[in-house]
Amino acid sequence: SNNNVVNFFGLSSLDRFSHKRTDVQWLKEKLHHPSTTFVLFSQSSPYITWSDEGKCQVCRFHYEQIKFLFEKPEKEEPVTIFLGIGDVVASKTKKTSTHNPTSRSFDSSLDQPAWFAVDAGDVPLEHLQEAQPNAELLSPRNYLALMSVADEEAGVIGQARALLSWHDRYKFCPTCGSQMHIQEAGYKHTCQNKECRSLKGIHNTSYPRVDPVAIMAVIHPDGNQLLLGRKKQFPRGMYSCLAGFMEPGESIEDACRREVYEESAIKVGHVTYHSSQPWPMPSQLMIGCFGYAVSTAITVDTEELEDVRWFERRDVAAALQGGGPGTGEVGSQSSALFLPPRQAIAHQLIKAWVGMTANL
Amino acid sequence: SNNNVVNFFGLSSLDRFSHKRTDVQWLKEKLHHPSTTFVLFSQSSPYITWSDEGKCQVCRFHYEQIKFLFEKPEKEEPVTIFLGIGDVVASKTKKTSTHNPTSRSFDSSLDQPAWFAVDAGDVPLEHLQEAQPNAELLSPRNYLALMSVADEEAGVIGQARALLSWHDRYKFCPTCGSQMHIQEAGYKHTCQNKECRSLKGIHNTSYPRVDPVAIMAVIHPDGNQLLLGRKKQFPRGMYSCLAGFMEPGESIEDACRREVYEESAIKVGHVTYHSSQPWPMPSQLMIGCFGYAVSTAITVDTEELEDVRWFERRDVAAALQGGGPGTGEVGSQSSALFLPPRQAIAHQLIKAWVGMTANL
Ligand SMILES: Nc1ncnc2c1ncn2[C@@H]1O[C@H](COP(=O)(O)O)[C@@H](O)[C@H]1O
Ligand SMILES: Nc1ncnc2c1ncn2[C@@H]1O[C@H](COP(=O)(O)O)[C@@H](O)[C@H]1O
Ligand SMILES: [Mg+2]
Ligand SMILES: [Mg+2]
Ligand SMILES: [Mg+2]
Ligand SMILES: [Mg+2]
Ligand SMILES: [Mg+2]
Ligand SMILES: [Mg+2]
Ligand SMILES: [Zn+2]
Ligand SMILES: [Zn+2]
């Protein structure tokens, strides 16, 4: 019944079941229930195994296997997030988000498996390998490694990573500097200082951050060229869409225009929305748009980018067919253009543009 | 060259000129320049005057008039935000955002007036009235009063309010609890503790919050009814679109589906984007969508809402024509439906739906 674009990290088959976040008794039952699945993280990275075919699988633990993590004084209990209820089937058959929330009125919920994420901190790997001999921590130094997880698991892993990273960096009250105290199954934290102003009324200091970022495929006035840029740190030959953090007090459309102008001096007129993507690095919301350029002369903001260029449609199309760096010379002037992988919304925006008719 | 919808608080004619935020010398010159405009706030509310015709005008000060605010020891200087350069003409002729950023390559910038927002704290009103005899603080208890400002000034006031509120509530480092130190003309703050982890690499702890909220006009499967709800605190008869804060790890479309399901038990299939609106209460980004319902039986989440109902198109259309509460009985069952004012994106979403053909 819907044909919305679903991007990587945006597909989750869990129902977040948020009305249970305050039901301490229910949460406790679920925590100990044998049908409950735990995904474990250290340094904001999940524990995974690699299958024989080289596929990454997130380790799923049961309470009995990890209860030693909870057998600590209350203050040292690991940060634990209730992710939701349902099944996460990592198969290749399910491709689109079929959001089928469970009925609230009747408590079939106790039959549905619950999911929790736990920050295992500096637990020795051997302790986890007693339950899962091949468990390893997905490279915590390289966050791009997260794109290795299966599409069907990516949403849950992204949700977990964003919330665990938030607790990791937001331990003190920004209003008074006191320590925070975690509530609502990981979705809220409140100041422990009874006198704090943040306890009067509702303040965003208590809630997880979600940082909106505008990302845009900017189309040349001739309809046949796309504006792409590269950071110095990108692999050789890689270009991607321009993007930037939204600022307070602007619309999505104006954020697109501002960032494109700042980074390339190109002026954008009309902007259309394409799709969005949660990006758990640590908690961005990528808002993917098309921008219609009304000027063509580029001035690169060399503070942020190494190069920005117009690319011909045929070269972009060839790069979409091509692979990563070093997979051959595609593109004109023997400069081997390559694009971000399919998991990045930039790739999907570029692909959608290539599929559009020219000179619309 | 563009026909994007521009919502209230989303129209600003200033160029944020962000590359100058780190140019301390340039900022200092601009701060003292006679062409520079200052807008002043206390308790996150702007100083304004009311014209004889009852129109709200934001007070514009010049440096000479308010320099006493800056004549303090460095630690006590008021929080000051560089808003951008350009002209803000509060006239009725300019209705759409004509974003015309100034060229960066050449320094005509010194000819363009700069704008700053200053948190005047508890300055006695009399001191400001020496410069502007009719200055008063726009009701700080009722944030809806902000909708009184002129459309052309709303963007600048919203930008200023969001940033000043951020500094007001975010004074301590969430990672270590130390005090923060304001930088980049008000768009960044960094931890004063040299050992703090937040100083290694880029972290969102340094940047202003923007909280994305999904707000949606949900359309009945028959195409002729709209789902609207009311909070207990709403004026009698008022209904609006359902809305909710986005959570980490979800797409805009899934946030729409989740919030609608949580608040009404209605299942939404396809979602389309309409427009966005910065909402400086204190710093939301409202993301306005249409949601196509695939179920019709409502269960109200009475924790959040008092009522949720399907409204017939003709009743909604009548309410759009009508005024506020008590302006007469429109709608069926003699229940006088009325809608949020035009400044709210909910109003614009509802109006856009009424303008759509039924049964699309
Ligand atoms: N929420 C945020 N998280 C990280 N960096 C931010 C954020 N907001 C603004 N920035 C700044 O934005 C720069 C990246 O530029 P851009 O993505 O083009 O806006 C970073 O290097 C930061 O200086
Ligand atoms: N960033 C935020 N700012 C304020 N309230 C939030 C935020 N995130 C979640 N909430 C919660 O969301 C509730 C409002 O519900 P809703 O707008 O439907 O999501 C508030 O009462 C808060 O409990
Ligand atoms: Mg950028
Ligand atoms: Mg930026
Ligand atoms: Mg940028
Ligand atoms: Mg709500
Ligand atoms: Mg909510
Ligand atoms: Mg809600
Ligand atoms: Zn506090
Ligand atoms: Zn710190």
PDB file of C-alpha atoms in Angstrom, chain A residues 92-351:
ATOM      1  CA  LYS A  92      17.021 -11.489   0.763  1.00  0.00           C
ATOM      2  CA  THR A  93      13.315 -11.789   0.022  1.00  0.00           C
ATOM      3  CA  LYS A  94      12.060  -8.856   2.089  1.00  0.00           C
ATOM      4  CA  LYS A  95      13.013  -5.641   0.405  1.00  0.00           C
ATOM      5  CA  THR A  96      10.474  -2.971   1.291  1.00  0.00           C
ATOM      6  CA  SER A  97       9.326  -1.695   4.623  1.00  0.00           C
ATOM      7  CA  THR A  98       6.080  -3.425   5.442  1.00  0.00           C
ATOM      8  CA  HIS A  99       5.283  -1.606   8.585  1.00  0.00           C
ATOM      9  CA  ASN A 100       2.744  -3.697  10.386  1.00  0.00           C
ATOM     10  CA  PRO A 101       2.478  -2.414  13.918  1.00  0.00           C
ATOM     11  CA  THR A 102       1.010  -4.771  16.440  1.00  0.00           C
ATOM     12  CA  SER A 103      -2.402  -3.989  17.816  1.00  0.00           C
ATOM     13  CA  ARG A 104      -2.188  -2.177  21.098  1.00  0.00           C
ATOM     14  CA  SER A 105      -5.604  -3.027  22.352  1.00  0.00           C
ATOM     15  CA  PHE A 106      -4.929  -6.676  22.963  1.00  0.00           C
ATOM     16  CA  ASP A 107      -1.875  -8.126  24.578  1.00  0.00           C
ATOM     17  CA  SER A 108      -0.504 -10.447  21.975  1.00  0.00           C
ATOM     18  CA  SER A 109       2.641  -8.474  22.763  1.00  0.00           C
ATOM     19  CA  LEU A 110       3.743 -11.107  25.228  1.00  0.00           C
ATOM     20  CA  ASP A 111       3.987 -13.556  22.337  1.00  0.00           C
ATOM     21  CA  GLN A 112       6.162 -11.291  20.239  1.00  0.00           C
ATOM     22  CA  PRO A 113       9.873 -11.401  20.910  1.00  0.00           C
ATOM     23  CA  ALA A 114      11.366  -8.263  22.398  1.00  0.00           C
ATOM     24  CA  TRP A 115      14.677  -6.721  21.358  1.00  0.00           C
ATOM     25  CA  PHE A 116      17.160  -4.874  23.539  1.00  0.00           C
ATOM     26  CA  ALA A 117      20.530  -3.261  22.835  1.00  0.00           C
ATOM     27  CA  VAL A 118      23.175  -3.350  25.545  1.00  0.00           C
ATOM     28  CA  ASP A 119      26.398  -1.410  25.834  1.00  0.00           C
ATOM     29  CA  ALA A 120      28.779  -4.173  26.910  1.00  0.00           C
ATOM     30  CA  GLY A 121      31.551  -1.648  27.583  1.00  0.00           C
ATOM     31  CA  ASP A 122      34.945  -3.288  28.019  1.00  0.00           C
ATOM     32  CA  VAL A 123      33.686  -6.839  28.530  1.00  0.00           C
ATOM     33  CA  PRO A 124      36.421  -9.309  27.505  1.00  0.00           C
ATOM     34  CA  LEU A 125      35.585 -10.811  24.114  1.00  0.00           C
ATOM     35  CA  GLU A 126      36.179 -14.310  25.537  1.00  0.00           C
ATOM     36  CA  HIS A 127      33.162 -13.927  27.786  1.00  0.00           C
ATOM     37  CA  LEU A 128      30.911 -13.363  24.799  1.00  0.00           C
ATOM     38  CA  GLN A 129      32.603 -16.102  22.794  1.00  0.00           C
ATOM     39  CA  GLU A 130      31.509 -18.628  25.387  1.00  0.00           C
ATOM     40  CA  ALA A 131      28.018 -18.157  23.929  1.00  0.00           C
ATOM     41  CA  GLN A 132      29.043 -17.334  20.355  1.00  0.00           C
ATOM     42  CA  PRO A 133      32.495 -18.664  19.523  1.00  0.00           C
ATOM     43  CA  ASN A 134      32.945 -16.537  16.393  1.00  0.00           C
ATOM     44  CA  ALA A 135      31.692 -13.254  17.833  1.00  0.00           C
ATOM     45  CA  GLU A 136      33.858 -10.238  17.070  1.00  0.00           C
ATOM     46  CA  LEU A 137      33.483  -6.491  17.354  1.00  0.00           C
ATOM     47  CA  LEU A 138      32.726  -4.851  13.984  1.00  0.00           C
ATOM     48  CA  SER A 139      35.623  -2.487  13.351  1.00  0.00           C
ATOM     49  CA  PRO A 140      34.967   0.410  15.723  1.00  0.00           C
ATOM     50  CA  ARG A 141      37.596   2.605  14.049  1.00  0.00           C
ATOM     51  CA  ASN A 142      35.860   2.599  10.676  1.00  0.00           C
ATOM     52  CA  TYR A 143      32.237   3.517  10.897  1.00  0.00           C
ATOM     53  CA  LEU A 144      31.704   2.659   7.237  1.00  0.00           C
ATOM     54  CA  ALA A 145      31.977  -0.955   8.355  1.00  0.00           C
ATOM     55  CA  LEU A 146      28.399  -0.598   9.616  1.00  0.00           C
ATOM     56  CA  MET A 147      27.286  -0.776   5.986  1.00  0.00           C
ATOM     57  CA  SER A 148      28.280  -4.440   6.039  1.00  0.00           C
ATOM     58  CA  VAL A 149      25.253  -5.512   8.039  1.00  0.00           C
ATOM     59  CA  ALA A 150      22.292  -7.034   6.221  1.00  0.00           C
ATOM     60  CA  ASP A 151      19.621  -4.606   4.987  1.00  0.00           C
ATOM     61  CA  GLU A 152      17.049  -6.177   7.293  1.00  0.00           C
ATOM     62  CA  GLU A 153      19.238  -5.752  10.350  1.00  0.00           C
ATOM     63  CA  ALA A 154      20.508  -2.271   9.514  1.00  0.00           C
ATOM     64  CA  GLY A 155      17.485  -0.407  10.898  1.00  0.00           C
ATOM     65  CA  VAL A 156      17.689  -2.067  14.292  1.00  0.00           C
ATOM     66  CA  ILE A 157      21.471  -1.656  14.467  1.00  0.00           C
ATOM     67  CA  GLY A 158      21.190   2.016  13.498  1.00  0.00           C
ATOM     68  CA  GLN A 159      18.501   2.671  16.100  1.00  0.00           C
ATOM     69  CA  ALA A 160      20.612   0.967  18.761  1.00  0.00           C
ATOM     70  CA  ARG A 161      23.832   2.722  17.785  1.00  0.00           C
ATOM     71  CA  ALA A 162      22.247   6.183  17.779  1.00  0.00           C
ATOM     72  CA  LEU A 163      20.790   5.729  21.254  1.00  0.00           C
ATOM     73  CA  LEU A 164      23.880   4.112  22.776  1.00  0.00           C
ATOM     74  CA  SER A 165      26.144   6.829  21.343  1.00  0.00           C
ATOM     75  CA  TRP A 166      23.823   9.458  22.814  1.00  0.00           C
ATOM     76  CA  HIS A 167      24.140   8.021  26.309  1.00  0.00           C
ATOM     77  CA  ASP A 168      27.867   7.696  25.813  1.00  0.00           C
ATOM     78  CA  ARG A 169      28.337  11.422  25.037  1.00  0.00           C
ATOM     79  CA  TYR A 170      25.479  12.962  27.006  1.00  0.00           C
ATOM     80  CA  LYS A 171      26.135  12.103  30.626  1.00  0.00           C
ATOM     81  CA  PHE A 172      25.788  15.556  32.168  1.00  0.00           C
ATOM     82  CA  CYS A 173      22.921  18.023  32.234  1.00  0.00           C
ATOM     83  CA  PRO A 174      23.629  20.869  29.802  1.00  0.00           C
ATOM     84  CA  THR A 175      21.577  23.264  31.933  1.00  0.00           C
ATOM     85  CA  CYS A 176      23.315  22.759  35.304  1.00  0.00           C
ATOM     86  CA  GLY A 177      26.174  20.290  34.818  1.00  0.00           C
ATOM     87  CA  SER A 178      24.820  17.547  37.138  1.00  0.00           C
ATOM     88  CA  GLN A 179      24.720  13.891  36.207  1.00  0.00           C
ATOM     89  CA  MET A 180      21.827  12.455  34.230  1.00  0.00           C
ATOM     90  CA  HIS A 181      19.744   9.477  35.094  1.00  0.00           C
ATOM     91  CA  ILE A 182      18.402   7.178  32.358  1.00  0.00           C
ATOM     92  CA  GLN A 183      14.661   6.589  32.072  1.00  0.00           C
ATOM     93  CA  GLU A 184      11.987   5.278  29.722  1.00  0.00           C
ATOM     94  CA  ALA A 185      13.912   2.235  28.577  1.00  0.00           C
ATOM     95  CA  GLY A 186      16.733   4.415  27.242  1.00  0.00           C
ATOM     96  CA  TYR A 187      14.745   7.127  25.420  1.00  0.00           C
ATOM     97  CA  LYS A 188      15.004   9.819  28.069  1.00  0.00           C
ATOM     98  CA  HIS A 189      17.448  11.062  30.647  1.00  0.00           C
ATOM     99  CA  THR A 190      16.745  13.558  33.380  1.00  0.00           C
ATOM    100  CA  CYS A 191      18.863  15.706  35.592  1.00  0.00           C
ATOM    101  CA  GLN A 192      19.539  14.329  39.066  1.00  0.00           C
ATOM    102  CA  ASN A 193      19.656  17.819  40.559  1.00  0.00           C
ATOM    103  CA  LYS A 194      16.195  18.360  42.012  1.00  0.00           C
ATOM    104  CA  GLU A 195      16.577  22.149  41.727  1.00  0.00           C
ATOM    105  CA  CYS A 196      17.421  22.088  38.021  1.00  0.00           C
ATOM    106  CA  ARG A 197      15.406  24.323  35.717  1.00  0.00           C
ATOM    107  CA  SER A 198      15.309  21.493  33.170  1.00  0.00           C
ATOM    108  CA  LEU A 199      12.877  19.606  35.440  1.00  0.00           C
ATOM    109  CA  LYS A 200      10.206  22.308  35.135  1.00  0.00           C
ATOM    110  CA  GLY A 201       8.234  21.723  31.954  1.00  0.00           C
ATOM    111  CA  ILE A 202       9.412  19.767  28.933  1.00  0.00           C
ATOM    112  CA  HIS A 203      12.888  20.510  27.572  1.00  0.00           C
ATOM    113  CA  ASN A 204      14.781  18.924  24.735  1.00  0.00           C
ATOM    114  CA  THR A 205      17.748  18.434  27.094  1.00  0.00           C
ATOM    115  CA  SER A 206      16.024  15.201  28.172  1.00  0.00           C
ATOM    116  CA  TYR A 207      15.660  13.652  24.734  1.00  0.00           C
ATOM    117  CA  PRO A 208      17.998  12.054  22.201  1.00  0.00           C
ATOM    118  CA  ARG A 209      19.423  14.255  19.489  1.00  0.00           C
ATOM    119  CA  VAL A 210      18.522  13.741  15.862  1.00  0.00           C
ATOM    120  CA  ASP A 211      20.571  16.036  13.616  1.00  0.00           C
ATOM    121  CA  PRO A 212      18.900  16.813  10.296  1.00  0.00           C
ATOM    122  CA  VAL A 213      21.255  17.086   7.324  1.00  0.00           C
ATOM    123  CA  ALA A 214      20.226  18.296   3.892  1.00  0.00           C
ATOM    124  CA  ILE A 215      21.790  16.257   1.077  1.00  0.00           C
ATOM    125  CA  MET A 216      21.123  17.152  -2.513  1.00  0.00           C
ATOM    126  CA  ALA A 217      21.684  16.131  -6.072  1.00  0.00           C
ATOM    127  CA  VAL A 218      21.979  19.492  -7.819  1.00  0.00           C
ATOM    128  CA  ILE A 219      20.889  19.466 -11.444  1.00  0.00           C
ATOM    129  CA  HIS A 220      22.446  21.758 -14.067  1.00  0.00           C
ATOM    130  CA  PRO A 221      20.085  24.171 -15.855  1.00  0.00           C
ATOM    131  CA  ASP A 222      20.610  22.065 -19.014  1.00  0.00           C
ATOM    132  CA  GLY A 223      19.183  19.040 -17.179  1.00  0.00           C
ATOM    133  CA  ASN A 224      22.048  16.811 -18.249  1.00  0.00           C
ATOM    134  CA  GLN A 225      24.734  17.411 -15.646  1.00  0.00           C
ATOM    135  CA  LEU A 226      24.935  16.783 -11.937  1.00  0.00           C
ATOM    136  CA  LEU A 227      26.944  18.707  -9.336  1.00  0.00           C
ATOM    137  CA  LEU A 228      29.149  16.425  -7.244  1.00  0.00           C
ATOM    138  CA  GLY A 229      31.978  17.170  -4.861  1.00  0.00           C
ATOM    139  CA  ARG A 230      34.735  15.369  -3.042  1.00  0.00           C
ATOM    140  CA  LYS A 231      36.394  15.711   0.333  1.00  0.00           C
ATOM    141  CA  LYS A 232      40.132  15.208   0.551  1.00  0.00           C
ATOM    142  CA  GLN A 233      39.568  12.119   2.694  1.00  0.00           C
ATOM    143  CA  PHE A 234      37.463  10.364   0.022  1.00  0.00           C
ATOM    144  CA  PRO A 235      39.058   7.451  -1.841  1.00  0.00           C
ATOM    145  CA  ARG A 236      40.648   8.530  -5.132  1.00  0.00           C
ATOM    146  CA  GLY A 237      38.080   9.280  -7.824  1.00  0.00           C
ATOM    147  CA  MET A 238      35.073   9.295  -5.526  1.00  0.00           C
ATOM    148  CA  TYR A 239      32.554  12.138  -5.749  1.00  0.00           C
ATOM    149  CA  SER A 240      29.260  12.474  -3.930  1.00  0.00           C
ATOM    150  CA  CYS A 241      26.324  14.816  -3.379  1.00  0.00           C
ATOM    151  CA  LEU A 242      26.864  18.021  -1.441  1.00  0.00           C
ATOM    152  CA  ALA A 243      25.379  17.934   2.040  1.00  0.00           C
ATOM    153  CA  GLY A 244      25.331  19.939   5.223  1.00  0.00           C
ATOM    154  CA  PHE A 245      23.881  20.147   8.699  1.00  0.00           C
ATOM    155  CA  MET A 246      20.685  22.111   8.952  1.00  0.00           C
ATOM    156  CA  GLU A 247      20.862  25.192  11.128  1.00  0.00           C
ATOM    157  CA  PRO A 248      18.268  26.568  13.544  1.00  0.00           C
ATOM    158  CA  GLY A 249      15.629  28.714  11.875  1.00  0.00           C
ATOM    159  CA  GLU A 250      15.712  27.487   8.303  1.00  0.00           C
ATOM    160  CA  SER A 251      13.535  25.309   6.098  1.00  0.00           C
ATOM    161  CA  ILE A 252      14.852  22.190   4.372  1.00  0.00           C
ATOM    162  CA  GLU A 253      14.729  23.995   1.047  1.00  0.00           C
ATOM    163  CA  ASP A 254      16.744  26.980   2.308  1.00  0.00           C
ATOM    164  CA  ALA A 255      19.263  24.667   3.988  1.00  0.00           C
ATOM    165  CA  CYS A 256      19.828  23.037   0.579  1.00  0.00           C
ATOM    166  CA  ARG A 257      20.315  26.421  -1.068  1.00  0.00           C
ATOM    167  CA  ARG A 258      22.617  27.692   1.667  1.00  0.00           C
ATOM    168  CA  GLU A 259      24.875  24.630   1.780  1.00  0.00           C
ATOM    169  CA  VAL A 260      25.176  24.379  -2.008  1.00  0.00           C
ATOM    170  CA  TYR A 261      25.976  28.073  -2.230  1.00  0.00           C
ATOM    171  CA  GLU A 262      28.529  27.858   0.604  1.00  0.00           C
ATOM    172  CA  GLU A 263      30.295  24.842  -0.840  1.00  0.00           C
ATOM    173  CA  SER A 264      30.187  25.600  -4.563  1.00  0.00           C
ATOM    174  CA  ALA A 265      28.797  29.152  -5.112  1.00  0.00           C
ATOM    175  CA  ILE A 266      26.064  27.540  -7.257  1.00  0.00           C
ATOM    176  CA  LYS A 267      22.640  29.109  -6.788  1.00  0.00           C
ATOM    177  CA  VAL A 268      19.737  26.720  -6.438  1.00  0.00           C
ATOM    178  CA  GLY A 269      16.128  27.662  -7.181  1.00  0.00           C
ATOM    179  CA  HIS A 270      13.446  25.018  -6.811  1.00  0.00           C
ATOM    180  CA  VAL A 271      14.073  22.081  -4.452  1.00  0.00           C
ATOM    181  CA  THR A 272      12.158  18.807  -4.360  1.00  0.00           C
ATOM    182  CA  TYR A 273      12.198  16.142  -1.673  1.00  0.00           C
ATOM    183  CA  HIS A 274      13.172  12.598  -2.630  1.00  0.00           C
ATOM    184  CA  SER A 275      13.541  10.437   0.499  1.00  0.00           C
ATOM    185  CA  SER A 276      15.124  10.376   3.927  1.00  0.00           C
ATOM    186  CA  GLN A 277      17.563   8.140   5.746  1.00  0.00           C
ATOM    187  CA  PRO A 278      18.538   7.747   9.371  1.00  0.00           C
ATOM    188  CA  TRP A 279      22.335   7.738   9.483  1.00  0.00           C
ATOM    189  CA  PRO A 280      23.656   6.527  12.825  1.00  0.00           C
ATOM    190  CA  MET A 281      27.006   8.380  12.745  1.00  0.00           C
ATOM    191  CA  PRO A 282      25.983   9.077  15.485  1.00  0.00           C
ATOM    192  CA  SER A 283      22.411  10.213  14.816  1.00  0.00           C
ATOM    193  CA  GLN A 284      21.833  12.162  11.629  1.00  0.00           C
ATOM    194  CA  LEU A 285      18.629  12.340   9.646  1.00  0.00           C
ATOM    195  CA  MET A 286      19.646  12.645   5.999  1.00  0.00           C
ATOM    196  CA  ILE A 287      17.015  14.533   4.018  1.00  0.00           C
ATOM    197  CA  GLY A 288      17.569  13.772   0.350  1.00  0.00           C
ATOM    198  CA  CYS A 289      16.529  16.393  -2.222  1.00  0.00           C
ATOM    199  CA  PHE A 290      16.950  17.463  -5.801  1.00  0.00           C
ATOM    200  CA  GLY A 291      18.061  21.038  -6.288  1.00  0.00           C
ATOM    201  CA  TYR A 292      17.577  22.840  -9.611  1.00  0.00           C
ATOM    202  CA  ALA A 293      20.589  25.087 -10.251  1.00  0.00           C
ATOM    203  CA  VAL A 294      20.047  28.570 -11.638  1.00  0.00           C
ATOM    204  CA  SER A 295      23.745  29.335 -12.104  1.00  0.00           C
ATOM    205  CA  THR A 296      26.667  27.275 -13.385  1.00  0.00           C
ATOM    206  CA  ALA A 297      30.033  28.812 -12.389  1.00  0.00           C
ATOM    207  CA  ILE A 298      31.613  26.902  -9.517  1.00  0.00           C
ATOM    208  CA  THR A 299      33.792  28.299  -6.738  1.00  0.00           C
ATOM    209  CA  VAL A 300      34.906  25.468  -4.474  1.00  0.00           C
ATOM    210  CA  ASP A 301      34.894  26.009  -0.716  1.00  0.00           C
ATOM    211  CA  THR A 302      38.345  24.549  -0.240  1.00  0.00           C
ATOM    212  CA  GLU A 303      37.973  24.501   3.535  1.00  0.00           C
ATOM    213  CA  GLU A 304      35.436  21.714   3.225  1.00  0.00           C
ATOM    214  CA  LEU A 305      35.954  20.185  -0.216  1.00  0.00           C
ATOM    215  CA  GLU A 306      38.825  19.369  -2.516  1.00  0.00           C
ATOM    216  CA  ASP A 307      36.802  19.630  -5.700  1.00  0.00           C
ATOM    217  CA  VAL A 308      33.283  20.252  -6.995  1.00  0.00           C
ATOM    218  CA  ARG A 309      32.351  19.608 -10.645  1.00  0.00           C
ATOM    219  CA  TRP A 310      29.522  19.168 -13.060  1.00  0.00           C
ATOM    220  CA  PHE A 311      29.367  15.582 -14.351  1.00  0.00           C
ATOM    221  CA  GLU A 312      27.690  14.519 -17.579  1.00  0.00           C
ATOM    222  CA  ARG A 313      24.792  12.122 -17.287  1.00  0.00           C
ATOM    223  CA  ARG A 314      26.538   9.388 -19.331  1.00  0.00           C
ATOM    224  CA  ASP A 315      29.582   9.497 -17.042  1.00  0.00           C
ATOM    225  CA  VAL A 316      27.429   9.334 -13.940  1.00  0.00           C
ATOM    226  CA  ALA A 317      25.447   6.436 -15.418  1.00  0.00           C
ATOM    227  CA  ALA A 318      28.687   4.596 -16.212  1.00  0.00           C
ATOM    228  CA  ALA A 319      29.956   5.153 -12.677  1.00  0.00           C
ATOM    229  CA  LEU A 320      26.707   3.715 -11.276  1.00  0.00           C
ATOM    230  CA  GLN A 321      27.370   0.549 -13.271  1.00  0.00           C
ATOM    231  CA  GLY A 322      30.976   0.475 -12.194  1.00  0.00           C
ATOM    232  CA  GLY A 323      32.281  -0.673  -8.853  1.00  0.00           C
ATOM    233  CA  GLY A 324      34.528   0.948  -6.314  1.00  0.00           C
ATOM    234  CA  PRO A 325      37.955   2.510  -6.732  1.00  0.00           C
ATOM    235  CA  GLY A 326      40.296   0.776  -9.083  1.00  0.00           C
ATOM    236  CA  THR A 327      37.582  -1.150 -10.951  1.00  0.00           C
ATOM    237  CA  GLY A 328      38.479   0.451 -14.250  1.00  0.00           C
ATOM    238  CA  GLU A 329      38.412   3.739 -16.044  1.00  0.00           C
ATOM    239  CA  VAL A 330      34.905   5.037 -16.433  1.00  0.00           C
ATOM    240  CA  GLY A 331      34.099   8.635 -17.199  1.00  0.00           C
ATOM    241  CA  SER A 332      35.571  11.166 -19.535  1.00  0.00           C
ATOM    242  CA  GLN A 333      39.118  12.512 -19.464  1.00  0.00           C
ATOM    243  CA  SER A 334      40.193   9.120 -18.144  1.00  0.00           C
ATOM    244  CA  SER A 335      39.348  10.318 -14.651  1.00  0.00           C
ATOM    245  CA  ALA A 336      37.763   7.298 -13.039  1.00  0.00           C
ATOM    246  CA  LEU A 337      34.655   8.672 -11.357  1.00  0.00           C
ATOM    247  CA  PHE A 338      33.143   6.454  -8.750  1.00  0.00           C
ATOM    248  CA  LEU A 339      30.237   6.950  -6.458  1.00  0.00           C
ATOM    249  CA  PRO A 340      29.305   6.114  -2.867  1.00  0.00           C
ATOM    250  CA  PRO A 341      27.915   2.600  -2.294  1.00  0.00           C
ATOM    251  CA  ARG A 342      24.203   1.795  -2.571  1.00  0.00           C
ATOM    252  CA  GLN A 343      23.784   2.045   1.228  1.00  0.00           C
ATOM    253  CA  ALA A 344      24.345   5.821   1.068  1.00  0.00           C
ATOM    254  CA  ILE A 345      21.363   8.000   0.196  1.00  0.00           C
ATOM    255  CA  ALA A 346      23.689   9.954  -2.137  1.00  0.00           C
ATOM    256  CA  HIS A 347      23.890   6.854  -4.331  1.00  0.00           C
ATOM    257  CA  GLN A 348      20.090   6.544  -4.398  1.00  0.00           C
ATOM    258  CA  LEU A 349      19.627  10.229  -5.273  1.00  0.00           C
ATOM    259  CA  ILE A 350      22.161   9.988  -8.084  1.00  0.00           C
ATOM    260  CA  LYS A 351      20.546   6.793  -9.366  1.00  0.00           C
TER     261      LYS A 351
END
